[in-house]
Amino acid sequence: MSSTDSSANLADAYDVVVVGGGAGGLSAALLLGRARRSVLVVDAGEPRNAPAGHMHGYPSRDGMPPAEFLAVVREEVAAYGVRRIQGTVSGIEPDDNGEFAVALTDGYRVHARRMVVATGLVDELPDLPGVSERWGRDVLHCPYCHGWEVRDRAIGVLYRKEAGTHQALLFSQLSDDVTLFLDGADENELPDADWQMLAAAGVGVVRGRLGALIVGDDQLVGVRLESGQEIEVSVFVVPPRMVPRDEVLTALGARTRETPAGSFADVDETGLTSVAGVWAVGNVTGPAEQVVNAASSGYRAGAAINADLLRTDLERRAARRRAGALPS
Ligand SMILES: Cc1cc2nc3c(=O)[nH]c(=O)nc-3n(C[C@H](O)[C@H](O)[C@H](O)COP(=O)(O)OP(=O)(O)OC[C@H]3O[C@@H](n4cnc5c(N)ncnc54)[C@H](O)[C@@H]3O)c2cc1C
């Protein structure tokens, strides 16, 4: 694994500072490094999928451990001169030239002409004993990330009004043994159409309030209701509340947009936010940005930034030539 740089060895200014070194940020850094841009990646080192043993759905890397995937990309970006530092960005201050002073929590400050914010999101888990301990192992959220691995198993799905019955229906594609746990919710919350879909999909429904997950030999074996009733499941699906790590963007006044999962950074097709010079990529821009999408958005942002810098520099040079400051 390529090691991080020490802030003592870093330059004071970069073409681009990337905040966050997951798939989104490193992908932008890879493109920009290859375009001979000076790039610093500042990464706090807590990628969202770290609890999972394997990453799925990324062509050519399906099944690779997430840490191994990032280690490979770190090596790749380092080969193009991208610098990477372990740290947390606490603020981005625009200056009068439309560029930025980037402040880290350890006091280090660095200048950037353009910014990429790739800080991801935090999964806030339901407050049920056992859920956070098993998260990413046999407590899951995404049929596309882990569904194949749990096919044909006894799958419990936690109902929450905000998430509805969608996950239960999706997991019914993977197993004939899916149970939706209403956890005491009023069953009238579910429209008739939902009840009909659940029945058509063969999804069972348990109404009682949940007490805890039951774990044996380091494996999920069931759930216990508050009534004491135990129901066997070996997989439990929860809908986390997905909260973007967008503090540096909101402090800049970046516009947000509403999604079914809440408010996320509003970006154009290249990832440009409403703040000139600041791009955002990956999960900080939306809940559905899987690894491959995050990498793709990083790539698009990198290309847009490179073109933007090139145009800015050439316009300046052309103006100086017109003014006679440079030979024509
Ligand atoms: C349990 C689990 C399993 C998953 N499995 C899959 C899967 O199999 N396939 C798939 O495609 N997707 C999977 N995902 C989704 C996947 O994690 C995301 O799609 C992906 O991590 C998004 O990449 P990102 O670069 O946007 O954010 P992240 O990977 O979360 O990276 C963001 C980085 O920014 C850093 N950071 C945050 N704030 C700051 C700051 N202020 N300063 C500096 N650094 C900061 C963080 O520490 C982190 O290192 C899974 C998610 C979970 C929760």
Short mmCIF file of C-alpha atoms and ligand atoms in Angstrom, two decimals:
data_model
loop_
_atom_site.label_atom_id
_atom_site.label_comp_id
_atom_site.label_asym_id
_atom_site.label_seq_id
_atom_site.Cartn_x
_atom_site.Cartn_y
_atom_site.Cartn_z
CA MET A 1 0.00 0.00 0.00
CA SER A 2 1.34 3.44 -0.85
CA SER A 3 1.96 5.41 2.32
CA THR A 4 0.59 8.89 2.90
CA ASP A 5 2.77 11.99 2.58
CA SER A 6 3.75 14.05 5.61
CA SER A 7 2.44 17.64 5.57
CA ALA A 8 6.04 18.76 6.18
CA ASN A 9 6.96 17.55 2.66
CA LEU A 10 4.05 19.15 0.87
CA ALA A 11 3.90 22.21 -1.35
CA ASP A 12 1.92 25.27 -0.25
CA ALA A 13 -0.27 25.29 -3.36
CA TYR A 14 -1.84 22.78 -5.74
CA ASP A 15 -3.90 22.99 -8.89
CA VAL A 16 -6.51 20.82 -7.20
CA VAL A 17 -7.12 19.71 -3.63
CA VAL A 18 -9.38 16.68 -3.33
CA VAL A 19 -11.19 16.27 -0.02
CA GLY A 20 -11.82 12.56 0.53
CA GLY A 21 -9.84 9.62 -0.81
CA GLY A 22 -12.52 7.04 -1.57
CA ALA A 23 -13.43 5.85 -5.06
CA GLY A 24 -14.82 9.26 -6.06
CA GLY A 25 -11.92 11.39 -4.90
CA LEU A 26 -9.18 9.03 -6.08
CA SER A 27 -10.77 8.70 -9.50
CA ALA A 28 -10.72 12.49 -9.94
CA ALA A 29 -7.11 12.50 -8.71
CA LEU A 30 -6.12 9.78 -11.17
CA LEU A 31 -7.45 11.71 -14.15
CA LEU A 32 -5.93 14.99 -12.98
CA GLY A 33 -2.56 13.40 -12.19
CA ARG A 34 -2.45 11.93 -15.67
CA ALA A 35 -3.22 15.41 -17.06
CA ARG A 36 -0.05 16.63 -15.26
CA ARG A 37 -1.99 18.65 -12.72
CA SER A 38 -0.57 19.04 -9.23
CA VAL A 39 -3.02 17.31 -6.91
CA LEU A 40 -3.26 16.82 -3.17
CA VAL A 41 -5.75 14.32 -1.74
CA VAL A 42 -6.66 14.89 1.91
CA ASP A 43 -8.36 11.82 3.33
CA ALA A 44 -9.72 11.11 6.79
CA GLY A 45 -9.60 7.39 5.91
CA GLU A 46 -13.15 6.25 6.71
CA PRO A 47 -14.65 5.00 3.45
CA ARG A 48 -18.30 4.08 3.75
CA ASN A 49 -17.97 0.41 2.78
CA ALA A 50 -15.06 -0.30 5.16
CA PRO A 51 -17.19 -2.66 7.33
CA ALA A 52 -17.85 -4.95 4.34
CA GLY A 53 -15.52 -7.86 3.59
CA HIS A 54 -16.01 -7.63 -0.16
CA MET A 55 -17.01 -5.11 -2.77
CA HIS A 56 -19.36 -6.15 -5.55
CA GLY A 57 -20.63 -4.78 -8.82
CA TYR A 58 -17.42 -3.06 -9.96
CA PRO A 59 -16.49 -4.64 -13.30
CA SER A 60 -13.12 -6.42 -13.13
CA ARG A 61 -12.97 -6.00 -9.30
CA ASP A 62 -16.10 -7.88 -8.25
CA GLY A 63 -15.49 -9.50 -4.85
CA MET A 64 -12.33 -7.55 -4.04
CA PRO A 65 -12.02 -6.37 -0.39
CA PRO A 66 -12.73 -2.60 -0.27
CA ALA A 67 -9.39 -1.84 1.42
CA GLU A 68 -7.50 -3.73 -1.30
CA PHE A 69 -9.36 -1.82 -4.01
CA LEU A 70 -8.38 1.53 -2.48
CA ALA A 71 -4.79 0.37 -2.00
CA VAL A 72 -4.55 -0.39 -5.73
CA VAL A 73 -5.95 3.02 -6.71
CA ARG A 74 -3.63 4.80 -4.25
CA GLU A 75 -0.66 3.15 -5.96
CA GLU A 76 -2.02 4.21 -9.33
CA VAL A 77 -2.45 7.88 -8.39
CA ALA A 78 0.94 8.00 -6.66
CA ALA A 79 2.57 6.93 -9.94
CA TYR A 80 1.35 10.21 -11.49
CA GLY A 81 2.72 12.39 -8.73
CA VAL A 82 -0.54 12.84 -6.78
CA ARG A 83 0.23 13.55 -3.13
CA ARG A 84 -1.98 12.10 -0.44
CA ILE A 85 -2.21 13.03 3.20
CA GLN A 86 -4.17 11.54 6.10
CA GLY A 87 -6.20 14.37 7.59
CA THR A 88 -9.52 16.13 7.86
CA VAL A 89 -10.45 19.29 6.04
CA SER A 90 -12.29 21.64 8.37
CA GLY A 91 -12.98 24.47 5.95
CA ILE A 92 -12.56 25.86 2.44
CA GLU A 93 -12.29 29.65 2.15
CA PRO A 94 -12.69 31.28 -1.26
CA ASP A 95 -10.25 34.14 -1.96
CA ASP A 96 -10.65 37.21 -4.18
CA ASN A 97 -9.25 35.36 -7.23
CA GLY A 98 -11.86 32.61 -7.14
CA GLU A 99 -9.33 30.21 -5.64
CA PHE A 100 -9.27 28.61 -2.20
CA ALA A 101 -7.49 28.35 1.12
CA VAL A 102 -8.01 24.85 2.50
CA ALA A 103 -7.74 24.38 6.26
CA LEU A 104 -7.12 21.05 7.97
CA THR A 105 -8.01 20.29 11.57
CA ASP A 106 -4.29 19.88 12.43
CA GLY A 107 -3.62 23.52 11.46
CA TYR A 108 -2.07 22.78 8.06
CA ARG A 109 -3.27 25.16 5.31
CA VAL A 110 -2.86 24.80 1.59
CA HIS A 111 -3.89 26.80 -1.46
CA ALA A 112 -5.98 25.24 -4.25
CA ARG A 113 -7.07 26.63 -7.59
CA ARG A 114 -9.96 24.18 -7.79
CA MET A 115 -11.63 21.87 -5.27
CA VAL A 116 -13.12 18.39 -5.41
CA VAL A 117 -15.27 17.43 -2.43
CA ALA A 118 -15.60 13.64 -2.27
CA THR A 119 -16.43 13.16 1.39
CA GLY A 120 -19.13 10.50 1.05
CA LEU A 121 -21.95 9.96 3.51
CA VAL A 122 -22.61 8.47 6.93
CA ASP A 123 -25.08 5.63 7.44
CA GLU A 124 -27.07 6.31 10.59
CA LEU A 125 -28.29 2.91 11.69
CA PRO A 126 -31.59 2.09 13.43
CA ASP A 127 -31.21 1.98 17.18
CA LEU A 128 -31.71 -1.75 17.71
CA PRO A 129 -29.34 -3.84 19.84
CA GLY A 130 -26.96 -5.80 17.62
CA VAL A 131 -27.41 -3.78 14.42
CA SER A 132 -24.27 -1.64 14.54
CA GLU A 133 -22.09 -4.60 15.65
CA ARG A 134 -23.22 -6.73 12.66
CA TRP A 135 -23.32 -3.87 10.08
CA GLY A 136 -21.76 -4.85 6.75
CA ARG A 137 -21.56 -8.52 7.81
CA ASP A 138 -25.05 -9.97 8.17
CA VAL A 139 -26.88 -6.69 8.77
CA LEU A 140 -27.10 -5.24 5.29
CA HIS A 141 -28.85 -2.55 3.29
CA CYS A 142 -28.24 -3.11 -0.41
CA PRO A 143 -29.37 -6.06 -2.57
CA TYR A 144 -26.86 -5.13 -5.27
CA CYS A 145 -23.88 -4.95 -2.88
CA HIS A 146 -24.50 -8.20 -0.99
CA GLY A 147 -27.69 -9.81 -2.31
CA TRP A 148 -26.13 -12.62 -4.33
CA GLU A 149 -24.05 -13.69 -1.32
CA VAL A 150 -27.18 -14.16 0.82
CA ARG A 151 -29.42 -15.71 -1.82
CA ASP A 152 -31.81 -18.41 -0.62
CA ARG A 153 -31.20 -17.56 3.04
CA ALA A 154 -33.80 -16.52 5.65
CA ILE A 155 -33.81 -12.76 5.27
CA GLY A 156 -35.51 -10.33 7.68
CA VAL A 157 -36.18 -6.77 6.53
CA LEU A 158 -36.82 -3.91 8.94
CA TYR A 159 -39.73 -1.68 7.92
CA ARG A 160 -39.45 2.07 8.29
CA LYS A 161 -42.06 4.43 6.88
CA GLU A 162 -39.45 6.49 4.97
CA ALA A 163 -38.11 3.39 3.19
CA GLY A 164 -41.42 1.58 2.74
CA THR A 165 -41.51 -1.99 1.45
CA HIS A 166 -39.00 -1.50 -1.38
CA GLN A 167 -36.12 -3.45 0.19
CA ALA A 168 -38.35 -6.40 1.11
CA LEU A 169 -39.58 -6.63 -2.47
CA LEU A 170 -36.06 -6.38 -3.90
CA PHE A 171 -34.70 -9.09 -1.59
CA SER A 172 -37.63 -11.37 -2.58
CA GLN A 173 -35.86 -11.61 -5.94
CA LEU A 174 -33.00 -13.35 -4.12
CA SER A 175 -34.75 -15.63 -1.65
CA ASP A 176 -38.16 -17.25 -1.13
CA ASP A 177 -37.77 -16.73 2.62
CA VAL A 178 -38.16 -12.99 3.22
CA THR A 179 -39.96 -11.52 6.23
CA LEU A 180 -40.82 -7.86 6.69
CA PHE A 181 -40.71 -6.73 10.35
CA LEU A 182 -43.13 -3.86 10.93
CA ASP A 183 -41.59 -3.26 14.38
CA GLY A 184 -44.88 -1.98 15.78
CA ALA A 185 -45.61 0.42 12.91
CA ASP A 186 -49.28 1.06 12.16
CA GLU A 187 -50.09 -1.32 9.34
CA ASN A 188 -52.47 1.24 7.85
CA GLU A 189 -49.32 3.17 6.89
CA LEU A 190 -48.91 0.68 4.06
CA PRO A 191 -51.17 1.35 1.09
CA ASP A 192 -53.23 -1.54 -0.29
CA ALA A 193 -50.94 -1.72 -3.31
CA ASP A 194 -47.98 -2.48 -0.99
CA TRP A 195 -49.84 -5.27 0.77
CA GLN A 196 -50.74 -6.78 -2.60
CA MET A 197 -47.12 -6.58 -3.80
CA LEU A 198 -45.84 -8.19 -0.59
CA ALA A 199 -48.33 -11.02 -1.00
CA ALA A 200 -47.48 -11.45 -4.67
CA ALA A 201 -43.77 -11.62 -3.78
CA GLY A 202 -44.41 -14.15 -1.02
CA VAL A 203 -42.99 -11.85 1.67
CA GLY A 204 -44.17 -12.69 5.20
CA VAL A 205 -45.04 -9.89 7.63
CA VAL A 206 -44.38 -9.80 11.40
CA ARG A 207 -46.13 -6.97 13.23
CA GLY A 208 -44.65 -6.93 16.76
CA ARG A 209 -42.07 -4.53 18.11
CA LEU A 210 -38.45 -5.72 17.85
CA GLY A 211 -36.27 -6.25 20.91
CA ALA A 212 -32.82 -7.34 19.67
CA LEU A 213 -30.88 -9.35 17.15
CA ILE A 214 -29.81 -12.81 18.28
CA VAL A 215 -26.20 -13.74 17.54
CA GLY A 216 -24.55 -17.14 18.04
CA ASP A 217 -20.99 -18.19 17.10
CA ASP A 218 -20.41 -14.75 15.62
CA GLN A 219 -23.34 -15.17 13.24
CA LEU A 220 -26.81 -13.70 13.13
CA VAL A 221 -29.30 -16.44 13.92
CA GLY A 222 -32.54 -14.58 14.54
CA VAL A 223 -34.48 -11.65 15.92
CA ARG A 224 -36.28 -11.44 19.23
CA LEU A 225 -39.50 -9.45 19.53
CA GLU A 226 -40.29 -7.50 22.68
CA SER A 227 -42.92 -10.15 23.34
CA GLY A 228 -40.10 -12.69 23.66
CA GLN A 229 -40.99 -14.47 20.40
CA GLU A 230 -37.90 -15.47 18.40
CA ILE A 231 -37.83 -15.72 14.62
CA GLU A 232 -34.97 -17.32 12.71
CA VAL A 233 -33.19 -15.16 10.18
CA SER A 234 -29.55 -15.27 9.12
CA VAL A 235 -29.59 -11.90 7.38
CA PHE A 236 -31.22 -8.67 8.53
CA VAL A 237 -31.77 -5.78 6.15
CA VAL A 238 -32.13 -2.25 7.53
CA PRO A 239 -32.74 1.11 5.90
CA PRO A 240 -30.00 3.43 7.23
CA ARG A 241 -30.58 7.17 7.27
CA MET A 242 -27.98 8.35 4.77
CA VAL A 243 -26.49 11.66 5.82
CA PRO A 244 -24.07 13.39 3.41
CA ARG A 245 -20.76 14.52 4.93
CA ASP A 246 -21.26 17.92 3.35
CA GLU A 247 -20.22 20.34 6.11
CA VAL A 248 -17.51 21.97 3.97
CA LEU A 249 -19.99 22.45 1.13
CA THR A 250 -22.79 23.89 3.25
CA ALA A 251 -20.31 26.29 4.88
CA LEU A 252 -19.51 27.54 1.36
CA GLY A 253 -23.24 28.06 0.73
CA ALA A 254 -23.45 25.30 -1.90
CA ARG A 255 -26.99 24.66 -3.05
CA THR A 256 -28.66 21.35 -2.18
CA ARG A 257 -31.48 19.39 -3.79
CA GLU A 258 -34.07 17.13 -2.21
CA THR A 259 -33.92 13.37 -2.82
CA PRO A 260 -36.11 10.64 -1.31
CA ALA A 261 -33.21 10.10 1.13
CA GLY A 262 -32.93 13.76 2.11
CA SER A 263 -30.98 16.77 0.99
CA PHE A 264 -27.76 16.31 -1.05
CA ALA A 265 -25.37 18.63 -2.89
CA ASP A 266 -26.85 19.93 -6.14
CA VAL A 267 -24.35 19.40 -8.97
CA ASP A 268 -24.38 19.62 -12.74
CA GLU A 269 -23.46 16.71 -15.02
CA THR A 270 -19.73 17.30 -14.38
CA GLY A 271 -20.14 17.51 -10.61
CA LEU A 272 -19.83 21.31 -10.45
CA THR A 273 -21.66 22.67 -7.41
CA SER A 274 -23.36 26.07 -7.27
CA VAL A 275 -20.03 27.46 -5.95
CA ALA A 276 -17.66 28.37 -8.81
CA GLY A 277 -14.49 26.27 -8.69
CA VAL A 278 -15.90 23.59 -6.36
CA TRP A 279 -16.89 20.17 -7.67
CA ALA A 280 -18.53 17.38 -5.63
CA VAL A 281 -18.52 13.69 -6.55
CA GLY A 282 -19.65 10.33 -5.18
CA ASN A 283 -21.95 9.73 -2.24
CA VAL A 284 -21.85 13.32 -0.99
CA THR A 285 -23.99 14.11 -4.04
CA GLY A 286 -26.53 11.31 -3.70
CA PRO A 287 -27.41 8.08 -1.90
CA ALA A 288 -27.28 5.88 -5.02
CA GLU A 289 -23.65 6.59 -5.90
CA GLN A 290 -22.17 3.10 -5.71
CA VAL A 291 -18.41 2.60 -6.08
CA VAL A 292 -18.54 2.45 -9.85
CA ASN A 293 -20.74 5.58 -10.01
CA ALA A 294 -18.50 7.42 -7.56
CA ALA A 295 -15.46 6.57 -9.70
CA SER A 296 -17.32 7.67 -12.81
CA SER A 297 -18.36 11.01 -11.30
CA GLY A 298 -14.78 11.58 -10.15
CA TYR A 299 -13.55 10.99 -13.67
CA ARG A 300 -16.07 13.45 -15.16
CA ALA A 301 -15.22 16.11 -12.59
CA GLY A 302 -11.49 15.64 -13.17
CA ALA A 303 -11.92 16.15 -16.92
CA ALA A 304 -14.07 19.26 -16.39
CA ILE A 305 -11.56 20.76 -13.95
CA ASN A 306 -8.63 20.11 -16.25
CA ALA A 307 -10.45 21.84 -19.13
CA ASP A 308 -11.48 24.73 -16.86
CA LEU A 309 -7.88 25.28 -15.68
CA LEU A 310 -6.54 25.05 -19.21
CA ARG A 311 -9.05 27.59 -20.52
CA THR A 312 -8.41 29.96 -17.59
CA ASP A 313 -4.65 29.85 -18.14
CA LEU A 314 -4.89 30.25 -21.92
CA GLU A 315 -7.31 33.18 -21.61
CA ARG A 316 -4.87 34.90 -19.23
CA ARG A 317 -1.98 34.22 -21.57
CA ALA A 318 -3.96 35.48 -24.59
CA ALA A 319 -4.84 38.68 -22.69
CA ARG A 320 -1.18 39.27 -21.83
CA ARG A 321 -0.22 38.72 -25.46
CA ARG A 322 -2.85 41.20 -26.57
CA ALA A 323 -1.43 43.67 -24.05
CA GLY A 324 2.04 43.10 -25.50
CA ALA A 325 3.41 41.53 -22.34
CA LEU A 326 4.28 38.31 -24.19
CA PRO A 327 5.87 37.94 -27.65
CA SER A 328 3.20 37.01 -30.26
C1 LIG B 1 -21.67 -1.95 4.28
C2 LIG B 1 -21.58 -1.36 2.90
C3 LIG B 1 -21.24 -2.16 1.82
C4 LIG B 1 -21.19 -1.60 0.55
N1 LIG B 1 -20.87 -2.43 -0.49
C5 LIG B 1 -20.81 -1.92 -1.74
C6 LIG B 1 -20.52 -2.76 -2.84
O1 LIG B 1 -20.36 -3.98 -2.69
N2 LIG B 1 -20.45 -2.20 -4.08
C7 LIG B 1 -20.68 -0.86 -4.28
O2 LIG B 1 -20.58 -0.42 -5.41
N3 LIG B 1 -20.95 -0.04 -3.24
C8 LIG B 1 -21.01 -0.54 -1.99
N4 LIG B 1 -21.30 0.30 -0.94
C9 LIG B 1 -21.42 1.75 -1.21
C10 LIG B 1 -20.01 2.37 -1.22
O3 LIG B 1 -19.50 2.36 0.08
C11 LIG B 1 -20.06 3.79 -1.77
O4 LIG B 1 -20.65 3.75 -3.06
C12 LIG B 1 -18.67 4.41 -1.93
O5 LIG B 1 -17.94 4.29 -0.74
C13 LIG B 1 -18.80 5.88 -2.35
O6 LIG B 1 -17.51 6.41 -2.56
P1 LIG B 1 -17.16 7.92 -2.16
O7 LIG B 1 -15.78 8.14 -2.70
O8 LIG B 1 -18.24 8.83 -2.54
O9 LIG B 1 -17.15 7.94 -0.56
P2 LIG B 1 -16.28 7.09 0.54
O10 LIG B 1 -15.82 5.79 -0.05
O11 LIG B 1 -17.13 7.02 1.74
O12 LIG B 1 -15.01 8.00 0.76
C14 LIG B 1 -15.12 9.25 1.38
C15 LIG B 1 -13.80 9.54 2.07
O13 LIG B 1 -13.77 10.92 2.45
C16 LIG B 1 -13.23 11.00 3.76
N5 LIG B 1 -13.67 12.26 4.37
C17 LIG B 1 -14.91 12.62 4.79
N6 LIG B 1 -14.92 13.88 5.25
C18 LIG B 1 -13.64 14.34 5.12
C19 LIG B 1 -13.00 15.58 5.43
N7 LIG B 1 -13.69 16.62 5.93
N8 LIG B 1 -11.68 15.71 5.19
C20 LIG B 1 -10.98 14.68 4.64
N9 LIG B 1 -11.54 13.47 4.33
C21 LIG B 1 -12.85 13.32 4.56
C22 LIG B 1 -13.77 9.77 4.46
O14 LIG B 1 -13.04 9.49 5.64
C23 LIG B 1 -13.61 8.73 3.35
O15 LIG B 1 -12.33 8.14 3.37
C24 LIG B 1 -21.43 -0.23 0.34
C25 LIG B 1 -21.78 0.58 1.44
C26 LIG B 1 -21.87 0.03 2.68
C27 LIG B 1 -22.28 0.89 3.85
#
